[in-house]
Amino acid sequence: MSSDFEGYEQDFAVLTAEITSKISRVPRLPPDEKKQMVANVEKQLEEAKELLEQMDLEVREIPPQSRGMYSNRMRSYKQEMGKLETDFKRSRIAYSDEVRNELLGDDGNSSENQDFIQYESKPKILFSSSRLKLKFTPAFIDLIDTALEIRQFETKSFVKRAHLLDNTERLERSSRRLEAGYQIAVETEQIGQEMLENLSHDREKIQRARERLRETDANLGKSSRILTGMLRRSVKKVSKAGKLELTTALSFEMEKEK
């Protein structure tokens, strides 16, 4: 189960990094490319939500006593998802410097613009060259500049935060790998210790069996010597009896001849 959760985590990290990069590019794109990029980001946001749902299902299957760490990580991912959606909404209405110049005119210090500012302080629509351009008051221009600066700062902060989260996640994964490696090393050491103990027991058994074989061999040798002695004595007895019978038979024959 944990391997599936970690796989979803990796996919979520890669996907959110791509979304963050694309969100920061949206304000600088021309209208056509911006529309295409917005559609692409919307699709990836849906994929990120599906990954969160899969991770949430995996967390629910974890035993309650081990669920706390994963629940904290899920809360962090959901907060990150909410921040991404907020930044995406802002990026769709933010203007780049080129777009802002398009709205304010190619040259804010032109004589036409200066005449307009002197004419009145309220927004006014004027015709310039062959196209229609909007002219705004200096206060509104400053407001747009401030909003753009805030947006750039937030984008940079979000990118840094994403990198920080990614680095933190990498450290956590490395820590989990080290912990798993340490656990494997401990288990391997235990198995090795058990094998050494088993080999020691087997060695003792072999030594005892060898000693019994030596004792048996000694007993067999002793028995062999005893049997050999008994056989020799039997042969001697048989030989003596045979000689006695032969002598008796000869004596009987000699007496008979007389």
PDB file of C-alpha atoms in Angstrom:
ATOM      1  CA  MET A   1       0.000   0.000   0.000  1.00  0.00           C
ATOM      2  CA  SER A   2       2.772   2.490   0.955  1.00  0.00           C
ATOM      3  CA  SER A   3       4.444   1.957  -2.435  1.00  0.00           C
ATOM      4  CA  ASP A   4       1.199   2.941  -4.209  1.00  0.00           C
ATOM      5  CA  PHE A   5       0.859   6.042  -2.021  1.00  0.00           C
ATOM      6  CA  GLU A   6       4.459   7.063  -2.708  1.00  0.00           C
ATOM      7  CA  GLY A   7       3.903   6.552  -6.430  1.00  0.00           C
ATOM      8  CA  TYR A   8       0.901   8.886  -6.337  1.00  0.00           C
ATOM      9  CA  GLU A   9       3.003  11.368  -4.323  1.00  0.00           C
ATOM     10  CA  GLN A  10       5.714  11.417  -6.977  1.00  0.00           C
ATOM     11  CA  ASP A  11       3.169  11.906  -9.763  1.00  0.00           C
ATOM     12  CA  PHE A  12       1.515  14.704  -7.765  1.00  0.00           C
ATOM     13  CA  ALA A  13       4.853  16.453  -7.168  1.00  0.00           C
ATOM     14  CA  VAL A  14       5.791  16.320 -10.862  1.00  0.00           C
ATOM     15  CA  LEU A  15       2.335  17.462 -11.957  1.00  0.00           C
ATOM     16  CA  THR A  16       2.137  20.398  -9.504  1.00  0.00           C
ATOM     17  CA  ALA A  17       5.621  21.530 -10.542  1.00  0.00           C
ATOM     18  CA  GLU A  18       4.480  21.610 -14.183  1.00  0.00           C
ATOM     19  CA  ILE A  19       1.307  23.471 -13.223  1.00  0.00           C
ATOM     20  CA  THR A  20       3.303  26.037 -11.228  1.00  0.00           C
ATOM     21  CA  SER A  21       5.622  26.650 -14.172  1.00  0.00           C
ATOM     22  CA  LYS A  22       2.720  27.073 -16.593  1.00  0.00           C
ATOM     23  CA  ILE A  23       0.783  29.368 -14.238  1.00  0.00           C
ATOM     24  CA  SER A  24       3.776  31.708 -14.043  1.00  0.00           C
ATOM     25  CA  ARG A  25       3.872  31.836 -17.870  1.00  0.00           C
ATOM     26  CA  VAL A  26       0.174  32.528 -18.430  1.00  0.00           C
ATOM     27  CA  PRO A  27       0.269  36.343 -17.932  1.00  0.00           C
ATOM     28  CA  ARG A  28       3.104  36.737 -20.465  1.00  0.00           C
ATOM     29  CA  LEU A  29       1.427  34.847 -23.299  1.00  0.00           C
ATOM     30  CA  PRO A  30      -0.452  36.350 -26.258  1.00  0.00           C
ATOM     31  CA  PRO A  31      -4.238  35.866 -26.171  1.00  0.00           C
ATOM     32  CA  ASP A  32      -4.309  32.769 -28.409  1.00  0.00           C
ATOM     33  CA  GLU A  33      -1.485  30.994 -26.594  1.00  0.00           C
ATOM     34  CA  LYS A  34      -2.860  32.104 -23.250  1.00  0.00           C
ATOM     35  CA  LYS A  35      -6.223  30.494 -24.032  1.00  0.00           C
ATOM     36  CA  GLN A  36      -4.528  27.219 -24.974  1.00  0.00           C
ATOM     37  CA  MET A  37      -2.309  27.306 -21.883  1.00  0.00           C
ATOM     38  CA  VAL A  38      -5.302  27.993 -19.616  1.00  0.00           C
ATOM     39  CA  ALA A  39      -7.120  24.951 -21.020  1.00  0.00           C
ATOM     40  CA  ASN A  40      -4.017  22.830 -20.498  1.00  0.00           C
ATOM     41  CA  VAL A  41      -3.632  23.972 -16.881  1.00  0.00           C
ATOM     42  CA  GLU A  42      -7.317  23.298 -16.181  1.00  0.00           C
ATOM     43  CA  LYS A  43      -6.862  19.727 -17.429  1.00  0.00           C
ATOM     44  CA  GLN A  44      -3.781  19.207 -15.278  1.00  0.00           C
ATOM     45  CA  LEU A  45      -5.560  20.616 -12.230  1.00  0.00           C
ATOM     46  CA  GLU A  46      -8.253  17.982 -12.697  1.00  0.00           C
ATOM     47  CA  GLU A  47      -5.569  15.293 -12.920  1.00  0.00           C
ATOM     48  CA  ALA A  48      -4.012  16.611  -9.702  1.00  0.00           C
ATOM     49  CA  LYS A  49      -7.404  16.413  -7.974  1.00  0.00           C
ATOM     50  CA  GLU A  50      -7.787  12.798  -9.108  1.00  0.00           C
ATOM     51  CA  LEU A  51      -4.350  11.981  -7.668  1.00  0.00           C
ATOM     52  CA  LEU A  52      -5.392  13.551  -4.362  1.00  0.00           C
ATOM     53  CA  GLU A  53      -8.515  11.384  -4.343  1.00  0.00           C
ATOM     54  CA  GLN A  54      -6.430   8.259  -4.987  1.00  0.00           C
ATOM     55  CA  MET A  55      -4.027   9.180  -2.176  1.00  0.00           C
ATOM     56  CA  ASP A  56      -6.965   9.856   0.141  1.00  0.00           C
ATOM     57  CA  LEU A  57      -8.334   6.369  -0.586  1.00  0.00           C
ATOM     58  CA  GLU A  58      -4.941   4.834   0.136  1.00  0.00           C
ATOM     59  CA  VAL A  59      -4.708   6.693   3.464  1.00  0.00           C
ATOM     60  CA  ARG A  60      -8.108   5.363   4.531  1.00  0.00           C
ATOM     61  CA  GLU A  61      -6.821   1.810   4.160  1.00  0.00           C
ATOM     62  CA  ILE A  62      -3.915   2.447   6.552  1.00  0.00           C
ATOM     63  CA  PRO A  63      -4.394   1.209  10.142  1.00  0.00           C
ATOM     64  CA  PRO A  64      -5.437   4.056  12.489  1.00  0.00           C
ATOM     65  CA  GLN A  65      -2.260   3.794  14.568  1.00  0.00           C
ATOM     66  CA  SER A  66      -0.112   4.495  11.459  1.00  0.00           C
ATOM     67  CA  ARG A  67      -2.402   6.955   9.688  1.00  0.00           C
ATOM     68  CA  GLY A  68      -1.309  10.208  11.402  1.00  0.00           C
ATOM     69  CA  MET A  69       1.783  10.933   9.304  1.00  0.00           C
ATOM     70  CA  TYR A  70      -0.039  10.297   6.026  1.00  0.00           C
ATOM     71  CA  SER A  71      -3.003  12.441   7.100  1.00  0.00           C
ATOM     72  CA  ASN A  72      -0.675  15.381   7.792  1.00  0.00           C
ATOM     73  CA  ARG A  73       0.876  15.020   4.364  1.00  0.00           C
ATOM     74  CA  MET A  74      -2.561  14.896   2.757  1.00  0.00           C
ATOM     75  CA  ARG A  75      -3.545  18.154   4.475  1.00  0.00           C
ATOM     76  CA  SER A  76      -0.394  19.774   3.120  1.00  0.00           C
ATOM     77  CA  TYR A  77      -1.131  18.539  -0.410  1.00  0.00           C
ATOM     78  CA  LYS A  78      -4.720  19.812  -0.250  1.00  0.00           C
ATOM     79  CA  GLN A  79      -3.517  23.240   0.906  1.00  0.00           C
ATOM     80  CA  GLU A  80      -1.046  23.264  -1.955  1.00  0.00           C
ATOM     81  CA  MET A  81      -3.848  22.360  -4.357  1.00  0.00           C
ATOM     82  CA  GLY A  82      -5.977  25.239  -3.087  1.00  0.00           C
ATOM     83  CA  LYS A  83      -3.054  27.635  -3.499  1.00  0.00           C
ATOM     84  CA  LEU A  84      -2.533  26.442  -7.058  1.00  0.00           C
ATOM     85  CA  GLU A  85      -6.179  27.075  -7.936  1.00  0.00           C
ATOM     86  CA  THR A  86      -6.027  30.564  -6.407  1.00  0.00           C
ATOM     87  CA  ASP A  87      -2.828  31.421  -8.291  1.00  0.00           C
ATOM     88  CA  PHE A  88      -4.339  30.084 -11.493  1.00  0.00           C
ATOM     89  CA  LYS A  89      -7.375  32.349 -11.140  1.00  0.00           C
ATOM     90  CA  ARG A  90      -5.118  35.332 -10.566  1.00  0.00           C
ATOM     91  CA  SER A  91      -2.885  34.465 -13.503  1.00  0.00           C
ATOM     92  CA  ARG A  92      -5.879  34.447 -15.855  1.00  0.00           C
ATOM     93  CA  ILE A  93      -6.650  38.102 -15.107  1.00  0.00           C
ATOM     94  CA  ALA A  94      -3.062  39.316 -14.648  1.00  0.00           C
ATOM     95  CA  TYR A  95      -1.374  41.312 -17.413  1.00  0.00           C
ATOM     96  CA  SER A  96       2.217  41.154 -18.528  1.00  0.00           C
ATOM     97  CA  ASP A  97       4.287  44.287 -19.230  1.00  0.00           C
ATOM     98  CA  GLU A  98       3.574  43.965 -22.964  1.00  0.00           C
ATOM     99  CA  VAL A  99      -0.174  43.688 -22.413  1.00  0.00           C
ATOM    100  CA  ARG A 100      -0.075  46.575 -19.960  1.00  0.00           C
ATOM    101  CA  ASN A 101       1.747  48.726 -22.526  1.00  0.00           C
ATOM    102  CA  GLU A 102      -0.879  47.696 -25.071  1.00  0.00           C
ATOM    103  CA  LEU A 103      -3.586  48.980 -22.730  1.00  0.00           C
ATOM    104  CA  LEU A 104      -1.713  52.122 -21.745  1.00  0.00           C
ATOM    105  CA  GLY A 105      -0.276  52.920 -25.141  1.00  0.00           C
ATOM    106  CA  ASP A 106       3.162  52.311 -26.655  1.00  0.00           C
ATOM    107  CA  ASP A 107       4.656  55.427 -25.067  1.00  0.00           C
ATOM    108  CA  GLY A 108       3.268  56.697 -21.789  1.00  0.00           C
ATOM    109  CA  ASN A 109       5.302  59.922 -22.160  1.00  0.00           C
ATOM    110  CA  SER A 110       4.040  60.835 -25.642  1.00  0.00           C
ATOM    111  CA  SER A 111       2.726  64.359 -26.238  1.00  0.00           C
ATOM    112  CA  GLU A 112      -0.701  62.897 -26.920  1.00  0.00           C
ATOM    113  CA  ASN A 113      -0.790  61.257 -23.504  1.00  0.00           C
ATOM    114  CA  GLN A 114       0.560  64.367 -21.785  1.00  0.00           C
ATOM    115  CA  ASP A 115      -2.149  66.492 -23.447  1.00  0.00           C
ATOM    116  CA  PHE A 116      -4.732  63.981 -22.238  1.00  0.00           C
ATOM    117  CA  ILE A 117      -3.434  64.069 -18.646  1.00  0.00           C
ATOM    118  CA  GLN A 118      -3.553  67.868 -18.680  1.00  0.00           C
ATOM    119  CA  TYR A 119      -7.010  67.838 -20.220  1.00  0.00           C
ATOM    120  CA  GLU A 120      -8.718  65.909 -17.416  1.00  0.00           C
ATOM    121  CA  SER A 121      -7.936  63.409 -14.681  1.00  0.00           C
ATOM    122  CA  LYS A 122     -10.701  60.927 -15.492  1.00  0.00           C
ATOM    123  CA  PRO A 123     -10.262  57.970 -17.879  1.00  0.00           C
ATOM    124  CA  LYS A 124     -10.950  58.918 -21.500  1.00  0.00           C
ATOM    125  CA  ILE A 125     -10.981  57.030 -24.804  1.00  0.00           C
ATOM    126  CA  LEU A 126      -8.856  58.534 -27.605  1.00  0.00           C
ATOM    127  CA  PHE A 127      -7.936  57.456 -31.118  1.00  0.00           C
ATOM    128  CA  SER A 128      -4.243  56.969 -31.914  1.00  0.00           C
ATOM    129  CA  SER A 129      -2.692  55.783 -35.201  1.00  0.00           C
ATOM    130  CA  SER A 130      -5.062  53.346 -36.869  1.00  0.00           C
ATOM    131  CA  ARG A 131      -6.379  51.556 -33.757  1.00  0.00           C
ATOM    132  CA  LEU A 132      -8.346  52.320 -30.644  1.00  0.00           C
ATOM    133  CA  LYS A 133      -6.342  52.610 -27.420  1.00  0.00           C
ATOM    134  CA  LEU A 134      -7.345  53.138 -23.816  1.00  0.00           C
ATOM    135  CA  LYS A 135      -5.759  55.923 -21.785  1.00  0.00           C
ATOM    136  CA  PHE A 136      -5.816  55.814 -17.986  1.00  0.00           C
ATOM    137  CA  THR A 137      -5.027  58.254 -15.243  1.00  0.00           C
ATOM    138  CA  PRO A 138      -1.544  58.145 -13.614  1.00  0.00           C
ATOM    139  CA  ALA A 139      -3.049  56.845 -10.370  1.00  0.00           C
ATOM    140  CA  PHE A 140      -4.597  53.899 -12.170  1.00  0.00           C
ATOM    141  CA  ILE A 141      -1.299  53.216 -13.957  1.00  0.00           C
ATOM    142  CA  ASP A 142       0.507  53.138 -10.604  1.00  0.00           C
ATOM    143  CA  LEU A 143      -2.155  50.773  -9.284  1.00  0.00           C
ATOM    144  CA  ILE A 144      -1.605  48.392 -12.198  1.00  0.00           C
ATOM    145  CA  ASP A 145       2.179  48.547 -11.706  1.00  0.00           C
ATOM    146  CA  THR A 146       1.774  47.752  -8.016  1.00  0.00           C
ATOM    147  CA  ALA A 147      -0.560  44.853  -8.779  1.00  0.00           C
ATOM    148  CA  LEU A 148       1.918  43.453 -11.301  1.00  0.00           C
ATOM    149  CA  GLU A 149       4.779  43.711  -8.821  1.00  0.00           C
ATOM    150  CA  ILE A 150       2.699  41.943  -6.165  1.00  0.00           C
ATOM    151  CA  ARG A 151       1.791  39.246  -8.661  1.00  0.00           C
ATOM    152  CA  GLN A 152       5.435  38.706  -9.646  1.00  0.00           C
ATOM    153  CA  PHE A 153       6.426  38.499  -5.994  1.00  0.00           C
ATOM    154  CA  GLU A 154       3.670  35.979  -5.255  1.00  0.00           C
ATOM    155  CA  THR A 155       4.669  33.898  -8.279  1.00  0.00           C
ATOM    156  CA  LYS A 156       8.303  33.806  -7.197  1.00  0.00           C
ATOM    157  CA  SER A 157       7.255  32.964  -3.648  1.00  0.00           C
ATOM    158  CA  PHE A 158       5.011  30.169  -4.872  1.00  0.00           C
ATOM    159  CA  VAL A 159       7.790  28.728  -7.060  1.00  0.00           C
ATOM    160  CA  LYS A 160      10.199  28.828  -4.116  1.00  0.00           C
ATOM    161  CA  ARG A 161       7.581  27.192  -1.903  1.00  0.00           C
ATOM    162  CA  ALA A 162       7.023  24.472  -4.502  1.00  0.00           C
ATOM    163  CA  HIS A 163      10.769  23.851  -4.709  1.00  0.00           C
ATOM    164  CA  LEU A 164      10.972  23.766  -0.916  1.00  0.00           C
ATOM    165  CA  LEU A 165       8.123  21.262  -0.707  1.00  0.00           C
ATOM    166  CA  ASP A 166       9.747  19.179  -3.420  1.00  0.00           C
ATOM    167  CA  ASN A 167      13.100  19.200  -1.608  1.00  0.00           C
ATOM    168  CA  THR A 168      11.367  18.357   1.669  1.00  0.00           C
ATOM    169  CA  GLU A 169       9.581  15.460   0.021  1.00  0.00           C
ATOM    170  CA  ARG A 170      12.865  14.236  -1.455  1.00  0.00           C
ATOM    171  CA  LEU A 171      14.448  14.343   1.983  1.00  0.00           C
ATOM    172  CA  GLU A 172      11.502  12.414   3.423  1.00  0.00           C
ATOM    173  CA  ARG A 173      11.765   9.791   0.679  1.00  0.00           C
ATOM    174  CA  SER A 174      15.523   9.510   1.234  1.00  0.00           C
ATOM    175  CA  SER A 175      14.921   9.164   4.966  1.00  0.00           C
ATOM    176  CA  ARG A 176      12.349   6.425   4.351  1.00  0.00           C
ATOM    177  CA  ARG A 177      14.765   4.626   2.017  1.00  0.00           C
ATOM    178  CA  LEU A 178      17.538   4.828   4.623  1.00  0.00           C
ATOM    179  CA  GLU A 179      15.171   3.542   7.285  1.00  0.00           C
ATOM    180  CA  ALA A 180      14.090   0.676   5.041  1.00  0.00           C
ATOM    181  CA  GLY A 181      17.728  -0.103   4.224  1.00  0.00           C
ATOM    182  CA  TYR A 182      18.612  -0.097   7.916  1.00  0.00           C
ATOM    183  CA  GLN A 183      15.692  -2.432   8.650  1.00  0.00           C
ATOM    184  CA  ILE A 184      16.846  -4.790   5.898  1.00  0.00           C
ATOM    185  CA  ALA A 185      20.389  -4.718   7.303  1.00  0.00           C
ATOM    186  CA  VAL A 186      19.090  -5.553  10.787  1.00  0.00           C
ATOM    187  CA  GLU A 187      16.968  -8.408   9.443  1.00  0.00           C
ATOM    188  CA  THR A 188      19.924  -9.694   7.397  1.00  0.00           C
ATOM    189  CA  GLU A 189      22.124  -9.591  10.490  1.00  0.00           C
ATOM    190  CA  GLN A 190      19.516 -11.530  12.451  1.00  0.00           C
ATOM    191  CA  ILE A 191      19.253 -14.140   9.702  1.00  0.00           C
ATOM    192  CA  GLY A 192      23.046 -14.428   9.577  1.00  0.00           C
ATOM    193  CA  GLN A 193      23.193 -14.863  13.349  1.00  0.00           C
ATOM    194  CA  GLU A 194      20.570 -17.608  13.194  1.00  0.00           C
ATOM    195  CA  MET A 195      22.485 -19.333  10.398  1.00  0.00           C
ATOM    196  CA  LEU A 196      25.704 -19.213  12.446  1.00  0.00           C
ATOM    197  CA  GLU A 197      23.892 -20.693  15.439  1.00  0.00           C
ATOM    198  CA  ASN A 198      22.426 -23.457  13.267  1.00  0.00           C
ATOM    199  CA  LEU A 199      25.849 -24.192  11.785  1.00  0.00           C
ATOM    200  CA  SER A 200      27.322 -24.351  15.289  1.00  0.00           C
ATOM    201  CA  HIS A 201      24.638 -26.836  16.352  1.00  0.00           C
ATOM    202  CA  ASP A 202      25.214 -28.897  13.208  1.00  0.00           C
ATOM    203  CA  ARG A 203      28.961 -28.898  13.880  1.00  0.00           C
ATOM    204  CA  GLU A 204      28.391 -30.211  17.389  1.00  0.00           C
ATOM    205  CA  LYS A 205      26.120 -32.945  16.015  1.00  0.00           C
ATOM    206  CA  ILE A 206      28.734 -33.939  13.438  1.00  0.00           C
ATOM    207  CA  GLN A 207      31.457 -34.052  16.086  1.00  0.00           C
ATOM    208  CA  ARG A 208      29.299 -36.238  18.349  1.00  0.00           C
ATOM    209  CA  ALA A 209      28.488 -38.546  15.429  1.00  0.00           C
ATOM    210  CA  ARG A 210      32.203 -38.787  14.590  1.00  0.00           C
ATOM    211  CA  GLU A 211      33.026 -39.692  18.183  1.00  0.00           C
ATOM    212  CA  ARG A 212      30.344 -42.388  18.156  1.00  0.00           C
ATOM    213  CA  LEU A 213      31.788 -43.748  14.907  1.00  0.00           C
ATOM    214  CA  ARG A 214      35.233 -43.890  16.456  1.00  0.00           C
ATOM    215  CA  GLU A 215      33.848 -45.718  19.508  1.00  0.00           C
ATOM    216  CA  THR A 216      31.965 -48.127  17.256  1.00  0.00           C
ATOM    217  CA  ASP A 217      35.107 -48.749  15.192  1.00  0.00           C
ATOM    218  CA  ALA A 218      37.077 -49.430  18.378  1.00  0.00           C
ATOM    219  CA  ASN A 219      34.395 -51.824  19.606  1.00  0.00           C
ATOM    220  CA  LEU A 220      34.343 -53.577  16.251  1.00  0.00           C
ATOM    221  CA  GLY A 221      38.115 -53.978  16.380  1.00  0.00           C
ATOM    222  CA  LYS A 222      37.937 -55.412  19.869  1.00  0.00           C
ATOM    223  CA  SER A 223      35.139 -57.776  18.841  1.00  0.00           C
ATOM    224  CA  SER A 224      37.141 -58.860  15.821  1.00  0.00           C
ATOM    225  CA  ARG A 225      40.141 -59.712  17.978  1.00  0.00           C
ATOM    226  CA  ILE A 226      37.938 -61.670  20.411  1.00  0.00           C
ATOM    227  CA  LEU A 227      36.326 -63.626  17.564  1.00  0.00           C
ATOM    228  CA  THR A 228      39.716 -64.339  16.031  1.00  0.00           C
ATOM    229  CA  GLY A 229      40.998 -65.677  19.367  1.00  0.00           C
ATOM    230  CA  MET A 230      37.910 -67.826  19.811  1.00  0.00           C
ATOM    231  CA  LEU A 231      38.303 -69.177  16.292  1.00  0.00           C
ATOM    232  CA  ARG A 232      41.940 -70.071  16.879  1.00  0.00           C
ATOM    233  CA  ARG A 233      41.089 -71.857  20.099  1.00  0.00           C
ATOM    234  CA  SER A 234      38.314 -73.770  18.348  1.00  0.00           C
ATOM    235  CA  VAL A 235      40.687 -74.791  15.593  1.00  0.00           C
ATOM    236  CA  LYS A 236      43.236 -76.000  18.127  1.00  0.00           C
ATOM    237  CA  LYS A 237      40.592 -78.024  19.954  1.00  0.00           C
ATOM    238  CA  VAL A 238      39.376 -79.556  16.727  1.00  0.00           C
ATOM    239  CA  SER A 239      42.944 -80.349  15.723  1.00  0.00           C
ATOM    240  CA  LYS A 240      43.694 -82.046  19.050  1.00  0.00           C
ATOM    241  CA  ALA A 241      40.468 -84.066  18.863  1.00  0.00           C
ATOM    242  CA  GLY A 242      41.307 -85.155  15.326  1.00  0.00           C
ATOM    243  CA  LYS A 243      44.779 -86.282  16.310  1.00  0.00           C
ATOM    244  CA  LEU A 244      43.363 -88.218  19.270  1.00  0.00           C
ATOM    245  CA  GLU A 245      40.807 -89.996  17.096  1.00  0.00           C
ATOM    246  CA  LEU A 246      43.485 -90.829  14.527  1.00  0.00           C
ATOM    247  CA  THR A 247      45.768 -92.264  17.199  1.00  0.00           C
ATOM    248  CA  THR A 248      42.930 -94.313  18.655  1.00  0.00           C
ATOM    249  CA  ALA A 249      42.008 -95.670  15.240  1.00  0.00           C
ATOM    250  CA  LEU A 250      45.599 -96.678  14.467  1.00  0.00           C
ATOM    251  CA  SER A 251      45.969 -98.370  17.821  1.00  0.00           C
ATOM    252  CA  PHE A 252      42.743-100.272  17.237  1.00  0.00           C
ATOM    253  CA  GLU A 253      43.914-101.482  13.837  1.00  0.00           C
ATOM    254  CA  MET A 254      47.250-102.601  15.204  1.00  0.00           C
ATOM    255  CA  GLU A 255      45.619-104.575  17.981  1.00  0.00           C
ATOM    256  CA  LYS A 256      43.292-106.174  15.491  1.00  0.00           C
ATOM    257  CA  GLU A 257      46.156-107.355  13.285  1.00  0.00           C
ATOM    258  CA  LYS A 258      47.816-109.092  16.220  1.00  0.00           C
TER     259      LYS A 258
END
